[in-house]
Amino acid sequence: MNFTRWSARFPGTQRRAAARSEHAAAQAKRGEGAVPAARGGRADPGAERSTPADGRPADPTVSGTGTGSGAGGGGTGTPPSPSTPTSRRTGVLTAVPSLDELSAREVLGRLPALVALVHGPEHRLAYVNDAYTAGFGARTPGAPAHEALPELGELGLLPLLDQVQRSGKSRTAKNRTAPGGGSSYTVTCTPVEFPEAAPGTETGTTAEAGSGSGSGSGHEAEAHRTGVLIHLADVTDHAEAVERLRASERRQREAAVTLQRSLLPQELEQPDDLRVAATYQPGGTEAAVGGDWYDVITLGAGRTALVIGDVMGRGVRAAAVMGQLRTAVRAYARLDLPPHEVLQLLDGLAAEIDASQIATCVYAVHDPNEGLLAYASAGHLPILVRDEDGTVRRAADPTGPPLGTGGWLHTSGTIALGPGSTAVLYTDGLVERRGEDIDEGVAALERALSGAQGTPAVICDRLMRALGVDADHDDDVAVMVLQQPARTGSDAELFHNAALELLGGIEAAPRARAFAQGVLASWRFPVELCDLGVLAASELVANSLQHGTPPMSLRLRRTDRRLIIEVTDGDDHLPRRRRAEPADETGRGISIIATIASSWGSRRTPGGGKAVWCEFALPDK
């Protein structure tokens, strides 16, 4: 067989050949003789020039101690030939055999890897080394590979042998695991050529190659003179280490995603007048977490705050900043401030947390009484709103710079959100793609939203699919969808509004009580709830008359879950609950409201002035 065709395929062969060439070149440069290792012994200098009695020159491999080394490294064997490299070890000379002195059987038999040699179109077995026999047992030469080497079929290597046989090119199959969870192998199949046999002889693998082949010629005879050398390297330890690493990465990713999701709301609050759903898709398969977040915060009096944001970058630091910003948003939202004032507070906080961390955010407040979505944006993508007829609108400016930049006064804007409308808040991972302008992604989202129907959860899924977001997406994605339902029939009977303008004066309080009594009775509330509602309306109006300024108004509103009573006036001083002394004639109105109502609060109105409200939970039917 042609040994040189495949000998260079063995690991280390080329490096050892190069090392020998460099060693020989170094010897020639130093002018050393044919047996340079003779200088390694400590023999008497005169002994080198002495001649024994028989007239032959002295053996140059014999050291001064009298212990020579032959080709085997010991005894008094023949000296190495001038072409045989030698190595020097503590004064003992050891001959290093050259590649030409070794037979292919010696090399293959001593390899720790499993080696098999097949030949002919049927891949008949010609040879297996000792390691192969130890791994899979004894094999019968001359049988086809599918019979003699059934383990190759189990590893799915028989088609690979055909490919190598036809193409004459080596092929490698990595990490093939034996059935039953056995060892793993990296298999290299290399084409080899068998030498022509001498006329009248059939020896070795040549005879085997001729067996069963008949007297064919041409391509058939040429196929019988070729074979495949199969080299199986046991990589079980490596495969197990890789699997352990992958399992560790999976656990780290699961922990990272769990951390990310734990920082997001576990269950979204569901306002009375909105239907809200959100989804979060972590990006890629990395263990690093992202900084996308969203939240829904009920503000009272039927108003709802919605927020979505994105801390740029990945990793625990981004997630930590995200968690702090989300917590701060919930705290600032409780102040019931306008959207731009909330972002102004967040901007200062973001600079204090980490000035180098960029974050974008949009904060919006839905007021069912006005049918508007008031919002402010800090470098975030625009809100999209689809009307009941399918028309999609973008929330226009204002949009300020990202959080943490400082020196910018944010402003608020509004967009109509009437019955039957759907709004979408999202992060850039949904619409941003490499090599594309982000406006193209937003336009694609608009087209997908225009045809999306169903509940908010269904729309979330459809938008994610339409924009091509899957488990392999390379960026985190957060999407929040809110709908203002168009109520009809019996459902509409559960939602009512009633308002009364108050001109002031001593007659305002009696008018407010009479109005509240009539409205609550028409809404068929229980008598006890009607009495509490009338008392709350009277106290709120009295508080406004004493501490507020015109214009004043009383608004009653019911939903399917609560009764809301709200009084507005022109003074922007917010009331606070205080403890009244026994001798005080005033100061008990807010305390009474806090005692009888489920919740209460106050806020400043956009045009100046304030609104004070309270809520009563309706009994379950």
XYZ file of C-alpha atoms in Angstrom:
621
model
C 0.000 0.000 0.000
C 1.064 3.591 -0.559
C 1.978 4.626 2.992
C 2.789 8.206 2.093
C -0.778 8.822 0.918
C -2.213 8.656 4.423
C 0.751 8.786 6.803
C 0.649 12.584 6.822
C -2.939 12.381 8.103
C -1.859 11.091 11.504
C -1.661 13.782 14.183
C 1.922 14.790 14.868
C 3.490 13.127 11.797
C 4.176 16.375 10.028
C 5.460 18.013 13.195
C 7.872 15.140 13.880
C 9.162 15.154 10.310
C 9.706 18.911 10.466
C 11.519 18.550 13.794
C 13.899 15.943 12.352
C 14.634 18.167 9.361
C 15.407 21.121 11.622
C 17.615 18.920 13.816
C 19.602 17.656 10.825
C 20.027 21.191 9.486
C 21.320 22.372 12.854
C 23.877 19.556 12.932
C 25.134 20.389 9.455
C 25.482 24.033 10.400
C 27.620 23.154 13.434
C 29.780 20.821 11.308
C 29.091 17.714 13.335
C 29.954 14.268 11.944
C 27.712 11.455 10.952
C 27.502 10.238 14.546
C 27.227 13.437 16.573
C 25.940 11.636 19.661
C 29.423 10.112 20.235
C 30.382 13.345 21.974
C 27.812 12.642 24.623
C 29.950 9.954 26.364
C 32.770 10.685 28.749
C 35.269 8.358 27.101
C 39.025 8.871 27.255
C 40.037 11.061 24.329
C 42.743 8.622 23.505
C 40.293 5.777 23.281
C 38.676 7.334 20.237
C 41.972 7.048 18.332
C 42.867 3.552 19.527
C 42.423 0.492 17.325
C 41.632 -2.997 18.622
C 43.807 -5.976 17.838
C 41.618 -7.176 14.989
C 42.317 -3.957 13.085
C 38.699 -2.682 13.042
C 38.015 0.852 14.214
C 36.611 1.271 17.671
C 32.845 1.400 18.089
C 32.049 5.075 18.397
C 28.863 4.327 20.372
C 30.743 2.825 23.295
C 31.183 5.253 26.151
C 34.064 5.475 28.538
C 32.137 3.515 31.142
C 31.974 0.495 28.875
C 28.197 0.483 28.440
C 27.348 0.879 24.785
C 23.934 1.226 23.227
C 22.833 -0.401 20.039
C 19.733 0.098 18.016
C 17.660 -1.226 20.839
C 19.055 1.247 23.343
C 21.150 -1.355 25.326
C 23.715 -4.165 24.916
C 26.513 -4.144 22.362
C 24.509 -4.018 19.180
C 25.643 -2.566 15.896
C 26.274 1.169 15.722
C 23.581 3.302 14.165
C 23.938 4.059 10.501
C 24.931 7.586 9.480
C 21.327 8.178 8.351
C 19.789 7.159 11.679
C 19.125 10.054 14.084
C 20.137 9.528 17.674
C 19.071 11.099 20.947
C 21.292 11.771 23.948
C 19.900 10.902 27.393
C 22.213 11.164 30.386
C 25.173 9.828 28.468
C 23.284 6.880 26.895
C 22.795 6.977 23.136
C 19.452 5.817 21.792
C 18.824 5.293 18.110
C 15.664 6.972 16.742
C 14.188 4.928 13.880
C 13.376 6.808 10.722
C 9.939 6.675 9.088
C 11.285 4.490 6.271
C 12.383 1.798 8.737
C 8.835 1.293 10.061
C 6.167 -0.772 8.353
C 2.586 0.375 8.113
C 1.458 -2.564 10.264
C 3.883 -1.543 13.045
C 2.652 2.042 13.028
C -1.044 1.184 12.891
C -0.729 -1.596 15.439
C 0.783 0.713 18.046
C -1.709 3.570 17.610
C -3.997 4.111 20.636
C -6.798 5.045 18.222
C -8.968 2.423 16.570
C -7.914 1.734 12.984
C -9.530 -0.447 10.338
C -8.659 -0.883 6.682
C -11.218 -1.902 4.059
C -10.857 -2.300 0.324
C -12.874 -2.754 -2.798
C -16.392 -1.613 -3.686
C -17.890 -3.791 -0.950
C -15.464 -2.402 1.621
C -14.146 -5.818 2.571
C -12.143 -5.886 5.756
C -8.368 -6.076 5.260
C -7.007 -5.137 8.678
C -7.894 -3.956 12.194
C -5.319 -2.927 14.771
C -5.084 -4.138 18.353
C -6.935 -1.098 19.722
C -9.894 -1.807 17.427
C -9.950 -5.457 18.506
C -9.846 -4.398 22.160
C -12.700 -1.954 21.607
C -15.068 -3.993 19.474
C -13.687 -7.541 19.528
C -12.021 -9.746 16.922
C -13.033 -9.300 13.299
C -12.975 -11.647 10.283
C -10.861 -10.353 7.355
C -12.389 -10.518 3.915
C -16.010 -9.944 4.967
C -17.901 -6.816 3.812
C -17.919 -3.899 6.226
C -21.621 -4.191 7.023
C -20.972 -7.756 8.258
C -17.441 -7.540 9.634
C -17.799 -4.059 11.133
C -21.459 -3.707 12.203
C -20.525 -0.921 14.598
C -19.812 1.324 11.592
C -23.426 0.924 10.532
C -24.591 1.796 14.042
C -22.459 4.935 13.895
C -23.888 5.808 10.482
C -20.519 5.578 8.708
C -21.230 3.162 5.862
C -22.488 5.926 3.514
C -19.359 7.881 4.397
C -17.188 5.005 3.133
C -18.976 5.142 -0.215
C -18.404 8.886 -0.478
C -14.696 8.534 0.220
C -14.422 5.631 -2.223
C -16.048 7.626 -5.026
C -14.503 11.048 -4.417
C -11.016 10.001 -3.353
C -11.123 12.691 -0.653
C -10.956 12.316 3.088
C -14.064 12.850 5.175
C -14.459 13.376 8.907
C -17.494 12.724 11.084
C -17.317 14.334 14.514
C -18.764 13.121 17.782
C -20.517 9.977 16.626
C -21.971 8.256 19.678
C -22.459 4.521 19.731
C -26.048 3.357 20.344
C -27.001 2.839 23.947
C -25.065 5.858 25.189
C -21.670 4.253 24.630
C -18.401 5.838 23.615
C -18.152 8.791 21.263
C -15.758 8.862 18.336
C -14.448 11.321 15.814
C -14.019 9.257 12.644
C -11.712 10.116 9.742
C -12.002 8.072 6.539
C -9.003 8.412 4.224
C -8.671 6.872 0.745
C -5.633 4.593 0.241
C -4.203 2.706 -2.735
C -2.964 -0.869 -2.638
C 0.224 -1.689 -4.631
C 0.112 -3.964 -7.631
C 0.986 -7.585 -6.794
C 3.924 -9.229 -8.564
C 2.925 -11.547 -11.437
C 1.879 -14.944 -10.151
C 1.674 -13.858 -6.486
C -1.185 -12.958 -4.173
C 0.034 -11.845 -0.818
C -1.147 -9.526 1.947
C -3.893 -7.127 1.204
C -3.418 -7.463 -2.555
C -4.681 -11.020 -2.472
C -7.607 -9.913 -0.357
C -8.386 -7.149 -2.784
C -8.626 -9.680 -5.577
C -10.912 -12.039 -3.737
C -14.438 -12.143 -5.067
C -13.709 -9.562 -7.769
C -13.531 -11.829 -10.768
C -11.435 -10.847 -13.757
C -12.824 -7.379 -14.260
C -10.691 -4.544 -15.563
C -10.819 -0.791 -15.995
C -12.780 1.077 -13.316
C -13.764 -2.159 -11.572
C -10.158 -3.332 -11.271
C -9.118 0.160 -10.216
C -11.810 0.155 -7.512
C -10.458 -3.127 -6.183
C -7.025 -1.535 -5.820
C -8.373 1.247 -3.610
C -9.510 1.173 -0.037
C -10.433 3.307 2.918
C -8.471 3.709 6.124
C -10.886 4.250 9.033
C -9.440 6.084 12.019
C -11.671 6.283 15.128
C -10.431 8.595 17.858
C -12.195 8.061 21.179
C -13.506 11.471 22.237
C -15.884 10.261 24.927
C -14.272 12.424 27.605
C -14.351 15.419 25.295
C -17.982 14.789 24.333
C -18.976 14.410 27.980
C -17.129 17.616 28.842
C -18.898 19.424 25.999
C -22.254 18.099 27.159
C -21.502 19.181 30.726
C -20.569 22.619 29.415
C -23.761 22.835 27.390
C -25.816 21.730 30.371
C -24.076 24.360 32.481
C -24.801 27.016 29.858
C -28.440 25.936 29.751
C -28.692 26.189 33.514
C -27.024 29.606 33.475
C -29.359 30.809 30.752
C -32.389 29.476 32.601
C -31.197 31.252 35.746
C -30.590 34.456 33.782
C -34.014 34.336 32.157
C -35.587 33.566 35.522
C -33.810 36.597 36.968
C -35.010 38.756 34.081
C -38.583 37.551 34.356
C -38.573 37.973 38.136
C -37.819 41.663 37.604
C -40.861 41.947 35.344
C -44.430 41.943 36.707
C -45.525 38.399 37.403
C -49.137 39.285 36.618
C -50.289 42.424 34.874
C -52.871 44.573 36.583
C -56.104 44.623 34.596
C -57.818 48.025 34.686
C -61.599 48.299 34.478
C -61.583 50.108 31.139
C -58.646 48.430 29.386
C -57.591 44.946 28.384
C -53.816 44.579 28.589
C -51.375 41.809 27.627
C -47.581 41.789 27.368
C -44.883 39.364 26.335
C -41.144 39.167 26.765
C -38.784 37.142 24.541
C -35.132 36.870 25.640
C -32.669 37.248 22.807
C -30.387 34.504 21.481
C -28.998 31.606 23.476
C -26.545 33.521 25.605
C -26.659 33.434 29.371
C -26.559 37.234 29.554
C -29.838 38.921 30.445
C -31.151 42.079 28.846
C -32.694 45.270 30.153
C -36.182 45.331 28.586
C -39.071 45.902 30.959
C -42.742 46.872 31.038
C -45.364 47.547 33.680
C -49.039 48.414 34.206
C -49.929 50.604 37.193
C -53.477 51.490 38.235
C -53.567 55.091 39.456
C -57.113 55.223 40.789
C -60.236 56.986 39.552
C -60.128 54.684 36.500
C -56.790 56.020 35.263
C -53.961 53.639 34.299
C -50.229 54.190 33.773
C -48.408 52.065 31.197
C -44.646 52.017 30.866
C -42.131 50.208 28.674
C -38.381 50.713 28.596
C -35.062 49.328 27.450
C -31.693 49.524 29.152
C -29.077 49.171 26.437
C -26.601 46.311 26.659
C -26.749 42.903 28.246
C -25.663 41.354 31.473
C -26.415 41.579 35.143
C -25.569 45.288 35.238
C -28.218 46.102 32.626
C -30.753 43.971 34.496
C -29.890 45.680 37.794
C -30.383 49.147 36.293
C -33.638 47.969 34.742
C -34.903 46.707 38.102
C -34.105 50.000 39.795
C -35.783 52.052 37.078
C -38.890 49.885 37.145
C -39.176 50.226 40.913
C -38.674 53.985 40.660
C -41.401 54.268 38.000
C -43.890 52.560 40.274
C -42.974 54.928 43.111
C -43.211 58.037 40.945
C -46.483 56.829 39.428
C -48.075 56.805 42.877
C -47.557 60.569 42.923
C -49.953 60.705 39.946
C -47.741 63.168 38.112
C -48.016 64.063 34.427
C -45.949 61.776 32.162
C -43.221 64.315 31.439
C -42.661 64.969 35.144
C -42.258 61.238 35.779
C -39.608 61.053 33.050
C -37.901 64.119 34.474
C -37.520 62.333 37.805
C -36.352 59.141 36.080
C -33.775 61.091 34.116
C -32.098 62.328 37.279
C -32.257 58.915 38.910
C -30.723 57.174 35.880
C -27.758 59.576 35.961
C -27.213 58.770 39.634
C -27.447 55.000 39.140
C -24.990 54.786 36.243
C -24.224 57.728 33.987
C -22.698 55.412 31.371
C -25.827 53.254 31.071
C -28.224 54.380 28.344
C -31.923 53.700 28.825
C -34.999 54.602 26.815
C -38.531 54.728 28.147
C -42.066 55.760 27.276
C -44.569 56.516 30.035
C -48.275 56.863 29.216
C -51.455 57.456 31.220
C -54.906 56.428 30.023
C -57.892 58.443 31.219
C -61.228 56.805 30.324
C -63.166 60.002 31.006
C -61.330 61.846 28.251
C -60.601 58.928 25.895
C -56.960 59.984 25.603
C -53.572 58.437 26.095
C -51.190 61.067 27.509
C -47.536 60.097 27.071
C -43.919 61.231 27.240
C -40.968 59.540 25.566
C -37.281 59.480 26.456
C -35.605 58.313 23.255
C -38.085 55.477 22.774
C -39.912 54.312 19.662
C -43.370 55.784 18.979
C -46.597 54.287 20.278
C -48.819 52.817 17.562
C -52.619 53.016 17.761
C -55.013 51.120 15.495
C -58.541 52.491 15.323
C -61.608 50.340 15.056
C -61.632 50.745 11.251
C -58.049 49.403 10.929
C -56.276 52.757 10.486
C -52.907 52.827 12.237
C -51.517 56.056 13.691
C -48.150 56.877 15.224
C -47.880 58.951 18.335
C -46.201 62.171 17.238
C -43.496 64.088 19.043
C -42.477 65.129 21.653
C -39.589 62.713 22.148
C -36.649 63.633 24.332
C -33.197 62.091 24.665
C -32.613 58.831 26.568
C -32.675 58.761 30.342
C -29.543 59.830 32.172
C -28.459 62.563 29.760
C -29.713 65.433 31.925
C -30.272 69.039 30.933
C -33.468 68.314 28.983
C -37.032 69.331 29.813
C -39.399 66.588 28.725
C -42.884 67.401 27.515
C -46.093 65.396 27.242
C -48.291 64.676 24.246
C -51.651 62.988 23.736
C -53.160 60.537 21.262
C -56.808 59.518 21.057
C -57.689 56.029 22.267
C -61.422 55.593 21.765
C -63.646 52.528 22.057
C -62.461 49.683 19.836
C -58.905 51.071 19.582
C -55.709 49.100 20.176
C -52.348 50.576 21.192
C -48.945 48.871 21.026
C -45.866 49.722 23.076
C -42.663 47.851 22.193
C -38.865 47.828 22.420
C -36.443 48.150 19.527
C -35.741 44.413 19.408
C -39.106 43.938 17.698
C -38.409 46.231 14.724
C -34.622 46.643 14.500
C -32.719 44.465 12.015
C -29.114 44.515 10.856
C -28.712 46.233 7.512
C -32.183 47.836 7.617
C -33.362 51.251 8.664
C -35.392 51.109 11.852
C -38.203 53.074 10.176
C -38.670 50.112 7.841
C -39.188 47.888 10.875
C -41.727 50.298 12.357
C -43.541 50.392 9.013
C -43.620 46.586 8.965
C -45.092 46.638 12.461
C -47.768 49.081 11.321
C -48.755 46.744 8.489
C -48.884 43.771 10.848
C -50.947 45.725 13.396
C -53.462 46.912 10.788
C -54.540 43.320 10.149
C -54.183 41.933 13.663
C -57.460 40.987 15.314
C -58.348 39.294 18.587
C -57.529 39.746 22.240
C -54.384 41.604 23.333
C -52.613 38.293 24.039
C -53.436 37.028 20.534
C -52.248 40.284 18.972
C -48.956 40.044 20.887
C -48.299 36.599 19.439
C -49.282 37.634 15.919
C -47.030 40.678 15.970
C -44.096 38.614 17.195
C -44.585 36.066 14.414
C -45.155 38.704 11.767
C -41.884 40.438 12.659
C -39.963 37.146 12.673
C -39.197 36.957 16.396
C -38.411 33.405 17.493
C -36.213 31.585 20.010
C -33.091 32.392 17.964
C -33.777 36.119 17.749
C -30.593 38.025 18.600
C -32.147 40.748 20.772
C -34.536 40.943 23.684
C -38.099 41.897 22.765
C -40.847 43.294 24.964
C -44.313 44.039 23.583
C -47.380 45.377 25.391
C -50.825 45.623 23.780
C -53.788 47.465 25.308
C -57.330 47.677 24.038
C -60.214 50.020 24.809
C -63.181 47.682 24.345
C -66.238 48.884 22.446
C -68.986 47.831 24.877
C -72.509 47.145 23.726
C -75.585 45.452 25.108
C -75.630 44.269 28.699
C -71.911 44.946 29.078
C -72.468 48.624 28.340
C -75.029 48.809 31.153
C -72.251 48.211 33.659
C -70.408 51.410 32.678
C -72.001 54.795 33.305
C -70.867 58.403 33.747
C -72.648 61.357 35.297
C -71.287 64.889 35.925
C -72.527 68.068 37.562
C -71.031 71.560 37.288
C -70.959 73.386 40.637
C -71.070 77.186 40.677
C -70.188 77.527 44.343
C -72.078 79.150 47.170
C -74.017 77.640 50.011
C -76.355 75.805 47.644
C -73.529 73.726 46.059
C -73.408 71.089 48.800
C -77.175 70.351 48.841
C -77.243 70.188 45.037
C -74.315 67.730 45.057
C -76.039 65.490 47.611
C -79.307 65.478 45.708
C -77.525 64.757 42.418
C -75.537 61.878 43.902
C -78.657 60.424 45.534
C -80.606 60.391 42.311
C -77.759 58.994 40.139
C -76.801 56.200 42.516
C -80.430 55.172 42.951
C -80.873 55.027 39.161
C -77.840 52.772 38.940
C -79.641 50.371 41.316
C -76.966 50.254 43.936
C -77.776 48.827 47.359
C -79.080 51.343 49.882
C -75.969 51.093 52.047
C -73.675 51.824 49.092
C -75.920 54.711 48.026
C -75.664 56.269 51.484
C -71.864 55.915 51.518
C -71.656 57.424 48.043
C -73.769 60.394 48.982
C -71.707 60.988 52.123
C -68.455 60.839 50.153
C -69.751 63.250 47.501
C -70.883 65.676 50.222
C -67.523 65.634 52.003
C -65.503 66.071 48.783
C -67.654 68.987 47.660
C -67.462 70.608 51.107
C -63.661 70.257 51.066
C -63.506 71.843 47.626
C -65.780 74.696 48.670
C -63.622 75.473 51.675
C -60.129 75.041 50.200
C -60.604 75.286 46.425
C -61.601 77.843 43.847
C -64.058 77.734 40.953
C -64.742 76.183 38.554
C -65.869 73.065 40.392
C -67.489 69.892 39.162
C -68.720 66.562 40.549
C -68.323 63.371 38.520
C -69.779 59.974 39.311
C -68.644 56.930 37.398
C -69.343 53.258 37.707
C -67.601 50.285 36.131
C -68.204 46.582 36.454
C -66.066 46.541 39.593
C -66.179 49.902 41.373
C -67.937 53.232 41.988
C -65.757 56.337 41.506
C -66.587 59.779 42.900
C -64.387 62.703 41.830
C -64.496 66.464 42.495
C -62.357 68.988 40.626
C -61.664 72.669 41.303
C -59.298 75.418 40.175
C -56.839 75.354 43.102
C -53.724 73.201 42.727
C -53.105 72.730 46.454
C -53.446 68.995 47.140
C -55.228 67.951 50.323
C -53.607 65.663 52.841
C -54.994 63.594 55.620
C -54.295 64.928 59.110
C -55.366 64.194 62.646
C -57.937 66.729 63.832
C -57.936 67.758 67.460
C -61.194 67.362 69.447
C -61.679 71.131 69.529
C -61.146 71.574 65.766
C -64.253 72.309 63.713
C -62.637 71.275 60.385
C -60.026 68.856 59.100
C -62.058 65.658 59.328
C -63.398 65.427 55.753
C -60.457 63.539 54.215
C -60.251 61.261 57.256
C -63.923 60.375 56.793
C -63.329 59.674 53.089
C -60.331 57.447 53.879
C -62.405 55.531 56.414
C -65.488 54.763 54.348
C -63.941 54.367 50.873
C -61.817 51.542 49.481
C -59.182 54.052 48.348
C -58.767 57.758 47.746
C -56.269 60.154 46.195
C -55.658 63.478 44.529
C -53.735 64.849 41.575
C -53.088 68.066 39.739
C -54.974 68.533 36.476
C -53.203 69.585 33.255
C -54.912 72.973 32.961
C -54.257 73.915 36.569
C -56.251 72.932 39.580
C -56.711 69.547 41.187
C -58.947 66.503 41.345
C -59.789 64.630 44.557
C -61.371 61.184 44.214
C -62.431 58.100 46.118
C -63.504 54.586 45.119
C -65.929 52.007 46.460
C -65.579 48.359 45.489
C -68.829 46.887 44.224
C -70.099 43.687 45.816
C -69.523 40.536 43.788
C -72.632 39.247 42.049
